[in-house]
């Protein structure tokens, strides 16, 4: 965890309201870090629905495998998250650690092990000593309160420079419901499901199947449209929990994601996902620029996404932005290598609203001084127009600086 906060960090942190049916507590378990919290316990009331999306990595962590198996039950009573150790690529020892953690948590909370969900983040390949949770989770269960989401977000950080939280309150029927979210992630970010670790809590009474549909659809244009370095983590986990407590205040019980009464909730839910995923991009390791890449005029939306990701993951594009150089040639390169339909002579490119290339060549009105000044901004918008169709998509990334190398050069050691 860095001692200096990213210059792209949000200026204001929202006040996170209480979610009925959710209690939180954090502690220092000594997993890897010293003098900081590294374990989070979230306890949910009986009947809480759960949904989840996970990494598509073929080398998933032990907690990812655990959660996938338990998700079928659709119910959750507790979430245990640790930072400092990913419990990934740890073989039988890793699976034994998840089982022991779940056993300790279930005893502390008073529920079935099948209702315990787990997530771990940190170093890959190092065994996780789950005995360190013994006693700690019991104390956390006794002291958990309906509250401090900021402290919870801090406990799950690794190389993050700031805690990432978001909240929204909307009407469901005639009742107010609240959605709170937290996330962690700064490196090894090219989600193929969600992002590093993220957790959403709501008091809305939504059935597991409906919540799963909302989550699966919501990540596509939010977490799945963010990349820091092109590397998909072994641990990517996004879980959503719905306690249903708002039903006591008149909120209707929702069994289908297509229920028209869910329209406002769905919009707010997706905004939470978008907010958290942008915060991840803003906290990219060593980042000094937030970069939005929009591709329009593609054959399809899927084609636009692949081209946008090709640009966003290009080290040459990202280092040019770090150097405040509007090097559109590198963007052309990334478009061309994407393997998607493109016509060089129809291609136009803009940086922060200034068109630098048109119809396959430098724009006739190009002004180096004007563009150089625009590239000094902390937020850079790149627009690529292909002129082939109606496909359009947008992704977020950041620049690539010397600090990224410094952070990752000795992360494990």
Short mmCIF file of C-alpha atoms in Angstrom, two decimals:
data_model
loop_
_atom_site.label_atom_id
_atom_site.label_comp_id
_atom_site.label_asym_id
_atom_site.label_seq_id
_atom_site.Cartn_x
_atom_site.Cartn_y
_atom_site.Cartn_z
CA UNK A 1 0.00 0.00 0.00
CA UNK A 2 1.48 3.31 -1.09
CA UNK A 3 2.11 6.11 1.38
CA UNK A 4 1.17 8.75 -1.20
CA UNK A 5 -2.36 9.06 -2.53
CA UNK A 6 -2.91 9.04 -6.29
CA UNK A 7 -3.36 12.55 -7.72
CA UNK A 8 -6.41 11.15 -9.53
CA UNK A 9 -8.18 10.14 -6.31
CA UNK A 10 -11.73 11.49 -5.89
CA UNK A 11 -11.76 14.83 -4.06
CA UNK A 12 -14.71 13.82 -1.89
CA UNK A 13 -15.48 10.56 -0.11
CA UNK A 14 -19.21 9.91 0.34
CA UNK A 15 -20.79 9.35 3.73
CA UNK A 16 -21.67 5.69 3.72
CA UNK A 17 -25.06 5.02 5.32
CA UNK A 18 -25.98 1.92 7.29
CA UNK A 19 -27.41 -1.03 5.37
CA UNK A 20 -30.00 -2.84 7.44
CA UNK A 21 -28.94 -6.44 7.92
CA UNK A 22 -25.19 -5.86 7.42
CA UNK A 23 -22.53 -5.55 10.14
CA UNK A 24 -18.82 -4.97 9.56
CA UNK A 25 -15.58 -5.32 11.52
CA UNK A 26 -11.88 -5.25 10.68
CA UNK A 27 -8.70 -6.36 12.43
CA UNK A 28 -4.96 -6.93 12.15
CA UNK A 29 -4.40 -10.63 11.61
CA UNK A 30 -0.74 -10.31 10.60
CA UNK A 31 -1.20 -12.00 7.23
CA UNK A 32 1.64 -10.01 5.63
CA UNK A 33 1.40 -6.34 6.56
CA UNK A 34 2.40 -4.83 9.89
CA UNK A 35 0.55 -2.13 11.83
CA UNK A 36 -2.51 -2.11 9.58
CA UNK A 37 -5.81 -3.94 9.26
CA UNK A 38 -5.78 -6.85 6.85
CA UNK A 39 -8.96 -8.81 7.48
CA UNK A 40 -12.60 -7.85 7.03
CA UNK A 41 -15.62 -9.70 8.36
CA UNK A 42 -19.05 -8.75 7.05
CA UNK A 43 -22.03 -10.44 8.72
CA UNK A 44 -25.43 -10.52 7.02
CA UNK A 45 -28.84 -11.37 8.45
CA UNK A 46 -30.44 -14.74 7.73
CA UNK A 47 -32.03 -14.95 4.29
CA UNK A 48 -29.53 -12.63 2.57
CA UNK A 49 -29.33 -13.33 -1.16
CA UNK A 50 -25.93 -13.50 -2.83
CA UNK A 51 -24.71 -13.23 -6.42
CA UNK A 52 -21.22 -13.26 -7.83
CA UNK A 53 -18.99 -13.03 -10.88
CA UNK A 54 -15.41 -14.21 -10.90
CA UNK A 55 -12.21 -14.28 -12.88
CA UNK A 56 -12.13 -16.34 -16.05
CA UNK A 57 -8.48 -17.12 -15.40
CA UNK A 58 -7.65 -20.80 -15.83
CA UNK A 59 -5.53 -20.48 -12.68
CA UNK A 60 -8.13 -19.21 -10.17
CA UNK A 61 -7.42 -18.79 -6.48
CA UNK A 62 -8.75 -21.18 -3.86
CA UNK A 63 -11.28 -18.59 -2.55
CA UNK A 64 -12.65 -18.12 -6.09
CA UNK A 65 -13.24 -21.85 -6.39
CA UNK A 66 -14.85 -21.88 -2.94
CA UNK A 67 -17.24 -19.05 -3.78
CA UNK A 68 -18.22 -20.53 -7.13
CA UNK A 69 -19.23 -23.74 -5.39
CA UNK A 70 -21.18 -22.02 -2.61
CA UNK A 71 -22.92 -19.53 -4.92
CA UNK A 72 -25.33 -22.24 -6.02
CA UNK A 73 -27.03 -22.08 -2.63
CA UNK A 74 -27.98 -18.44 -3.23
CA UNK A 75 -27.73 -17.45 0.45
CA UNK A 76 -24.99 -15.82 2.53
CA UNK A 77 -24.40 -15.08 6.20
CA UNK A 78 -20.81 -13.83 6.16
CA UNK A 79 -17.97 -12.59 4.00
CA UNK A 80 -14.31 -12.91 5.03
CA UNK A 81 -11.72 -10.92 3.09
CA UNK A 82 -7.98 -10.80 3.72
CA UNK A 83 -5.27 -8.72 2.09
CA UNK A 84 -1.58 -9.49 1.74
CA UNK A 85 -1.95 -13.05 0.46
CA UNK A 86 -4.04 -14.13 -2.56
CA UNK A 87 -4.16 -17.83 -1.58
CA UNK A 88 -3.66 -18.54 -5.29
CA UNK A 89 -1.43 -21.23 -6.80
CA UNK A 90 -1.25 -22.84 -3.38
CA UNK A 91 -2.56 -26.34 -4.26
CA UNK A 92 -4.08 -28.57 -1.61
CA UNK A 93 -2.77 -26.26 1.10
CA UNK A 94 -4.80 -23.40 -0.35
CA UNK A 95 -7.97 -25.43 -0.46
CA UNK A 96 -7.40 -26.53 3.12
CA UNK A 97 -6.93 -22.88 4.13
CA UNK A 98 -10.26 -21.86 2.63
CA UNK A 99 -12.02 -24.75 4.35
CA UNK A 100 -10.46 -23.87 7.71
CA UNK A 101 -11.27 -20.16 7.31
CA UNK A 102 -14.88 -21.00 6.51
CA UNK A 103 -15.07 -23.34 9.49
CA UNK A 104 -13.72 -20.68 11.85
CA UNK A 105 -16.05 -18.03 10.41
CA UNK A 106 -19.12 -20.28 10.53
CA UNK A 107 -18.48 -21.02 14.20
CA UNK A 108 -17.99 -17.33 14.96
CA UNK A 109 -21.17 -16.25 13.17
CA UNK A 110 -23.29 -19.28 13.98
CA UNK A 111 -24.17 -20.51 10.52
CA UNK A 112 -23.40 -23.17 7.95
CA UNK A 113 -20.02 -23.17 6.22
CA UNK A 114 -21.93 -23.13 2.92
CA UNK A 115 -23.12 -19.60 3.79
CA UNK A 116 -19.57 -18.26 4.19
CA UNK A 117 -17.97 -16.43 1.27
CA UNK A 118 -14.26 -15.79 1.01
CA UNK A 119 -11.91 -13.51 -0.92
CA UNK A 120 -8.16 -13.03 -0.72
CA UNK A 121 -5.81 -10.55 -2.39
CA UNK A 122 -2.07 -10.11 -2.37
CA UNK A 123 0.95 -12.22 -3.24
CA UNK A 124 0.38 -15.28 -5.46
CA UNK A 125 2.05 -18.58 -4.63
CA UNK A 126 2.57 -18.11 -0.89
CA UNK A 127 0.64 -20.41 1.50
CA UNK A 128 -2.01 -18.65 3.59
CA UNK A 129 -1.86 -19.53 7.28
CA UNK A 130 -5.57 -19.66 8.10
CA UNK A 131 -4.86 -20.40 11.76
CA UNK A 132 -4.23 -16.66 12.08
CA UNK A 133 -7.99 -16.17 11.74
CA UNK A 134 -8.68 -18.35 14.77
CA UNK A 135 -9.80 -16.07 17.57
CA UNK A 136 -9.68 -12.99 15.34
CA UNK A 137 -12.94 -13.80 13.55
CA UNK A 138 -14.60 -14.62 16.87
CA UNK A 139 -13.71 -11.17 18.25
CA UNK A 140 -14.86 -9.53 15.03
CA UNK A 141 -18.20 -11.32 15.17
CA UNK A 142 -18.73 -9.94 18.68
CA UNK A 143 -17.76 -6.36 17.80
CA UNK A 144 -19.21 -6.06 14.26
CA UNK A 145 -21.40 -2.99 13.80
CA UNK A 146 -23.68 -1.63 11.09
CA UNK A 147 -21.22 0.55 9.71
CA UNK A 148 -17.82 1.72 8.82
CA UNK A 149 -17.50 0.94 5.12
CA UNK A 150 -14.45 3.16 4.75
CA UNK A 151 -12.56 1.13 7.35
CA UNK A 152 -13.71 -2.03 5.59
CA UNK A 153 -12.41 -0.74 2.25
CA UNK A 154 -9.06 0.14 3.83
CA UNK A 155 -8.62 -3.37 5.24
CA UNK A 156 -8.76 -4.98 1.80
CA UNK A 157 -6.21 -2.67 0.13
CA UNK A 158 -2.85 -3.87 -1.23
CA UNK A 159 -1.06 -1.43 -3.55
CA UNK A 160 -4.13 0.81 -3.56
CA UNK A 161 -3.45 4.38 -2.48
CA UNK A 162 -6.99 5.15 -1.34
CA UNK A 163 -10.09 3.22 -0.23
CA UNK A 164 -12.80 2.95 -2.87
CA UNK A 165 -16.44 3.30 -1.80
CA UNK A 166 -19.71 4.41 -3.39
CA UNK A 167 -23.33 4.67 -2.30
CA UNK A 168 -26.80 5.38 -3.67
CA UNK A 169 -30.35 5.54 -2.31
CA UNK A 170 -33.35 4.97 -4.57
CA UNK A 171 -37.02 4.07 -4.42
CA UNK A 172 -38.14 0.49 -4.83
CA UNK A 173 -41.89 0.61 -4.90
CA UNK A 174 -42.72 3.22 -2.27
CA UNK A 175 -39.81 2.36 -0.02
CA UNK A 176 -36.28 3.69 0.03
CA UNK A 177 -33.49 1.18 -0.47
CA UNK A 178 -29.75 1.74 -0.14
CA UNK A 179 -26.84 0.35 -2.13
CA UNK A 180 -23.29 0.51 -0.78
CA UNK A 181 -20.20 -0.70 -2.59
CA UNK A 182 -16.48 -1.02 -2.01
CA UNK A 183 -13.61 -2.17 -4.21
CA UNK A 184 -9.87 -2.66 -4.20
CA UNK A 185 -7.55 -2.80 -7.15
CA UNK A 186 -4.62 -0.89 -8.62
CA UNK A 187 -2.54 -3.41 -10.54
CA UNK A 188 -3.05 -6.71 -12.39
CA UNK A 189 -6.23 -5.17 -13.74
CA UNK A 190 -7.78 -6.34 -16.97
CA UNK A 191 -10.95 -7.86 -15.58
CA UNK A 192 -12.65 -10.66 -17.42
CA UNK A 193 -15.68 -10.68 -15.14
CA UNK A 194 -15.45 -7.93 -12.54
CA UNK A 195 -12.35 -6.49 -10.90
CA UNK A 196 -9.81 -7.52 -8.29
CA UNK A 197 -12.18 -7.50 -5.29
CA UNK A 198 -15.48 -5.66 -5.03
CA UNK A 199 -18.48 -6.07 -2.76
CA UNK A 200 -21.96 -4.60 -3.05
CA UNK A 201 -24.51 -4.54 -0.22
CA UNK A 202 -28.18 -3.56 -0.37
CA UNK A 203 -31.28 -3.90 1.80
CA UNK A 204 -33.48 -4.45 -1.27
CA UNK A 205 -35.47 -7.71 -1.27
CA UNK A 206 -34.11 -9.25 -4.47
CA UNK A 207 -34.01 -12.99 -5.15
CA UNK A 208 -30.61 -14.58 -5.88
CA UNK A 209 -31.39 -15.32 -9.54
CA UNK A 210 -32.52 -11.74 -10.21
CA UNK A 211 -29.47 -10.34 -8.38
CA UNK A 212 -27.20 -12.61 -10.42
CA UNK A 213 -28.73 -11.35 -13.67
CA UNK A 214 -28.28 -7.73 -12.59
CA UNK A 215 -24.67 -8.30 -11.65
CA UNK A 216 -23.71 -10.22 -14.76
CA UNK A 217 -25.20 -7.54 -17.01
CA UNK A 218 -23.84 -4.65 -14.93
CA UNK A 219 -20.17 -5.60 -15.10
CA UNK A 220 -19.96 -5.62 -18.88
CA UNK A 221 -19.73 -1.86 -19.41
CA UNK A 222 -18.18 -1.06 -16.03
CA UNK A 223 -15.57 -3.38 -14.52
CA UNK A 224 -15.07 -5.31 -17.75
CA UNK A 225 -14.37 -2.02 -19.53
CA UNK A 226 -11.38 -1.11 -17.34
CA UNK A 227 -7.75 -2.07 -17.79
CA UNK A 228 -4.61 -0.95 -16.00
CA UNK A 229 -1.97 -3.26 -17.41
CA UNK A 230 -3.70 -5.94 -19.46
CA UNK A 231 -3.28 -8.64 -16.81
CA UNK A 232 -6.32 -10.52 -15.51
CA UNK A 233 -5.98 -11.54 -11.87
CA UNK A 234 -6.33 -15.05 -10.47
CA UNK A 235 -8.46 -13.59 -7.68
CA UNK A 236 -11.02 -11.33 -9.40
CA UNK A 237 -14.21 -11.50 -7.35
CA UNK A 238 -17.33 -9.34 -7.30
CA UNK A 239 -20.04 -10.34 -4.85
CA UNK A 240 -23.42 -8.69 -4.26
CA UNK A 241 -25.49 -9.23 -1.13
CA UNK A 242 -29.17 -8.31 -0.73
CA UNK A 243 -30.47 -8.58 2.86
CA UNK A 244 -34.12 -7.90 1.98
CA UNK A 245 -34.57 -5.78 5.12
CA UNK A 246 -36.34 -3.03 3.16
CA UNK A 247 -39.30 -5.37 2.72
CA UNK A 248 -40.30 -4.41 6.27
CA UNK A 249 -40.76 -0.85 5.02
CA UNK A 250 -42.85 -1.80 2.01
CA UNK A 251 -40.28 -2.59 -0.66
CA UNK A 252 -41.71 -5.24 -3.01
CA UNK A 253 -39.98 -8.58 -3.27
CA UNK A 254 -38.29 -8.91 -6.66
CA UNK A 255 -37.90 -12.31 -8.29
CA UNK A 256 -36.99 -11.27 -11.85
CA UNK A 257 -34.34 -8.81 -13.08
CA UNK A 258 -36.80 -7.72 -15.79
CA UNK A 259 -39.38 -6.56 -13.21
CA UNK A 260 -40.29 -2.98 -14.25
CA UNK A 261 -40.30 -1.92 -10.59
CA UNK A 262 -36.55 -2.53 -10.58
CA UNK A 263 -35.76 0.15 -13.20
CA UNK A 264 -34.52 2.86 -10.83
CA UNK A 265 -32.66 0.33 -8.70
CA UNK A 266 -30.92 -1.15 -11.73
CA UNK A 267 -29.78 2.29 -12.87
CA UNK A 268 -28.38 3.10 -9.42
CA UNK A 269 -26.80 -0.36 -9.11
CA UNK A 270 -24.98 0.11 -12.42
CA UNK A 271 -23.88 3.59 -11.38
CA UNK A 272 -22.26 2.10 -8.27
CA UNK A 273 -20.39 -0.40 -10.44
CA UNK A 274 -19.32 2.38 -12.83
CA UNK A 275 -18.19 4.60 -9.97
CA UNK A 276 -16.09 1.88 -8.34
CA UNK A 277 -14.54 0.73 -11.61
CA UNK A 278 -13.53 4.30 -12.45
CA UNK A 279 -11.92 4.63 -9.03
CA UNK A 280 -9.87 1.53 -9.84
CA UNK A 281 -8.67 3.19 -13.06
CA UNK A 282 -7.86 6.37 -11.12
CA UNK A 283 -5.71 4.35 -8.73
CA UNK A 284 -3.72 2.47 -11.37
CA UNK A 285 -0.26 1.76 -10.01
CA UNK A 286 1.86 4.86 -10.61
CA UNK A 287 -0.91 6.55 -12.60
CA UNK A 288 -0.91 10.29 -13.23
CA UNK A 289 -3.52 10.38 -16.01
CA UNK A 290 -7.02 8.92 -16.25
CA UNK A 291 -7.59 7.91 -19.86
CA UNK A 292 -10.97 7.40 -21.52
CA UNK A 293 -10.86 5.69 -24.91
CA UNK A 294 -13.95 5.80 -27.13
CA UNK A 295 -14.15 3.94 -30.42
CA UNK A 296 -17.05 4.78 -32.72
CA UNK A 297 -17.99 3.86 -36.26
CA UNK A 298 -16.98 0.22 -35.79
CA UNK A 299 -18.76 -2.70 -37.41
CA UNK A 300 -20.16 -3.82 -34.03
CA UNK A 301 -19.99 -2.87 -30.36
CA UNK A 302 -17.87 -5.98 -29.71
CA UNK A 303 -15.43 -4.89 -32.39
CA UNK A 304 -15.26 -1.39 -30.89
CA UNK A 305 -14.52 -2.92 -27.47
CA UNK A 306 -11.64 -5.02 -28.80
CA UNK A 307 -10.10 -2.05 -30.60
CA UNK A 308 -10.51 0.18 -27.54
CA UNK A 309 -8.84 -2.46 -25.36
CA UNK A 310 -6.01 -2.81 -27.87
CA UNK A 311 -5.35 0.92 -27.51
CA UNK A 312 -5.80 0.92 -23.73
CA UNK A 313 -3.39 -1.99 -23.21
CA UNK A 314 -0.66 -0.68 -25.48
CA UNK A 315 2.47 0.22 -23.46
CA UNK A 316 3.47 2.59 -26.27
CA UNK A 317 0.18 4.49 -26.10
CA UNK A 318 0.24 4.58 -22.31
CA UNK A 319 3.84 5.81 -22.06
CA UNK A 320 3.15 8.50 -24.68
CA UNK A 321 0.30 9.76 -22.52
CA UNK A 322 2.58 9.68 -19.47
CA UNK A 323 4.98 11.87 -21.43
CA UNK A 324 2.11 14.17 -22.48
CA UNK A 325 2.81 13.36 -26.13
CA UNK A 326 -0.20 13.21 -28.47
CA UNK A 327 1.41 10.46 -30.51
CA UNK A 328 -1.49 9.40 -32.67
CA UNK A 329 0.80 7.06 -34.61
CA UNK A 330 0.76 4.74 -31.62
CA UNK A 331 -3.03 4.81 -31.59
CA UNK A 332 -3.03 3.92 -35.30
CA UNK A 333 -0.70 1.03 -34.48
CA UNK A 334 -3.03 -0.26 -31.76
CA UNK A 335 -6.07 -0.02 -34.04
CA UNK A 336 -4.27 -1.90 -36.77
CA UNK A 337 -3.08 -4.76 -34.55
CA UNK A 338 -6.47 -5.39 -32.96
CA UNK A 339 -7.51 -7.80 -35.72
CA UNK A 340 -10.83 -6.02 -36.21
CA UNK A 341 -12.27 -4.37 -39.36
CA UNK A 342 -10.59 -1.00 -39.94
CA UNK A 343 -9.82 1.19 -42.94
CA UNK A 344 -6.67 3.28 -42.61
CA UNK A 345 -7.99 5.96 -44.98
CA UNK A 346 -11.21 6.47 -43.02
CA UNK A 347 -9.57 6.68 -39.62
CA UNK A 348 -9.84 9.87 -37.52
CA UNK A 349 -8.34 10.46 -34.06
CA UNK A 350 -8.88 13.16 -31.42
CA UNK A 351 -7.19 13.94 -28.11
CA UNK A 352 -9.28 15.88 -25.59
CA UNK A 353 -11.60 17.14 -28.32
CA UNK A 354 -8.81 18.23 -30.67
CA UNK A 355 -8.73 16.24 -33.90
CA UNK A 356 -5.13 15.31 -34.74
CA UNK A 357 -5.72 12.88 -37.58
CA UNK A 358 -8.38 12.76 -40.28
CA UNK A 359 -9.07 10.37 -43.16
CA UNK A 360 -5.87 8.45 -42.62
CA UNK A 361 -3.48 11.39 -42.32
CA UNK A 362 -2.55 14.26 -40.03
CA UNK A 363 -5.38 16.76 -39.68
CA UNK A 364 -4.76 19.82 -41.90
CA UNK A 365 -5.48 22.14 -38.95
CA UNK A 366 -3.10 20.35 -36.58
CA UNK A 367 -1.42 22.67 -34.07
CA UNK A 368 1.36 21.07 -32.01
CA UNK A 369 1.29 23.76 -29.30
CA UNK A 370 -2.48 23.44 -28.83
CA UNK A 371 -2.38 19.67 -28.55
CA UNK A 372 0.65 19.67 -26.23
CA UNK A 373 -1.17 21.98 -23.85
CA UNK A 374 -4.25 19.72 -23.89
CA UNK A 375 -2.11 16.69 -23.03
CA UNK A 376 -1.09 18.29 -19.72
CA UNK A 377 -4.59 17.70 -18.32
CA UNK A 378 -5.00 14.97 -15.67
CA UNK A 379 -7.80 13.39 -17.70
CA UNK A 380 -7.25 12.46 -21.34
CA UNK A 381 -10.05 11.51 -23.74
CA UNK A 382 -9.07 9.69 -26.93
CA UNK A 383 -11.73 9.40 -29.63
CA UNK A 384 -11.19 7.04 -32.56
CA UNK A 385 -13.65 7.20 -35.47
CA UNK A 386 -13.48 4.25 -37.85
CA UNK A 387 -16.21 5.27 -40.30
CA UNK A 388 -17.37 1.71 -40.92
CA UNK A 389 -20.62 1.27 -39.00
CA UNK A 390 -22.58 2.11 -35.87
CA UNK A 391 -20.59 0.10 -33.31
CA UNK A 392 -19.41 2.16 -30.34
CA UNK A 393 -17.77 1.41 -26.99
CA UNK A 394 -15.76 3.05 -24.24
CA UNK A 395 -13.07 1.81 -21.88
CA UNK A 396 -11.02 3.35 -19.09
CA UNK A 397 -7.32 3.03 -18.42
CA UNK A 398 -4.41 5.12 -17.13
CA UNK A 399 -0.93 6.08 -18.22
CA UNK A 400 2.14 3.93 -17.66
CA UNK A 401 4.86 5.57 -15.57
CA UNK A 402 8.19 4.70 -13.99
CA UNK A 403 6.36 4.24 -10.69
CA UNK A 404 4.49 1.24 -12.12
CA UNK A 405 7.82 -0.51 -12.71
CA UNK A 406 9.08 0.47 -9.27
CA UNK A 407 5.96 -0.86 -7.53
CA UNK A 408 5.95 -4.18 -9.39
CA UNK A 409 9.71 -4.72 -9.53
CA UNK A 410 9.83 -5.78 -5.89
CA UNK A 411 6.17 -6.43 -4.99
CA UNK A 412 6.75 -9.96 -3.70
CA UNK A 413 10.17 -9.50 -2.14
#
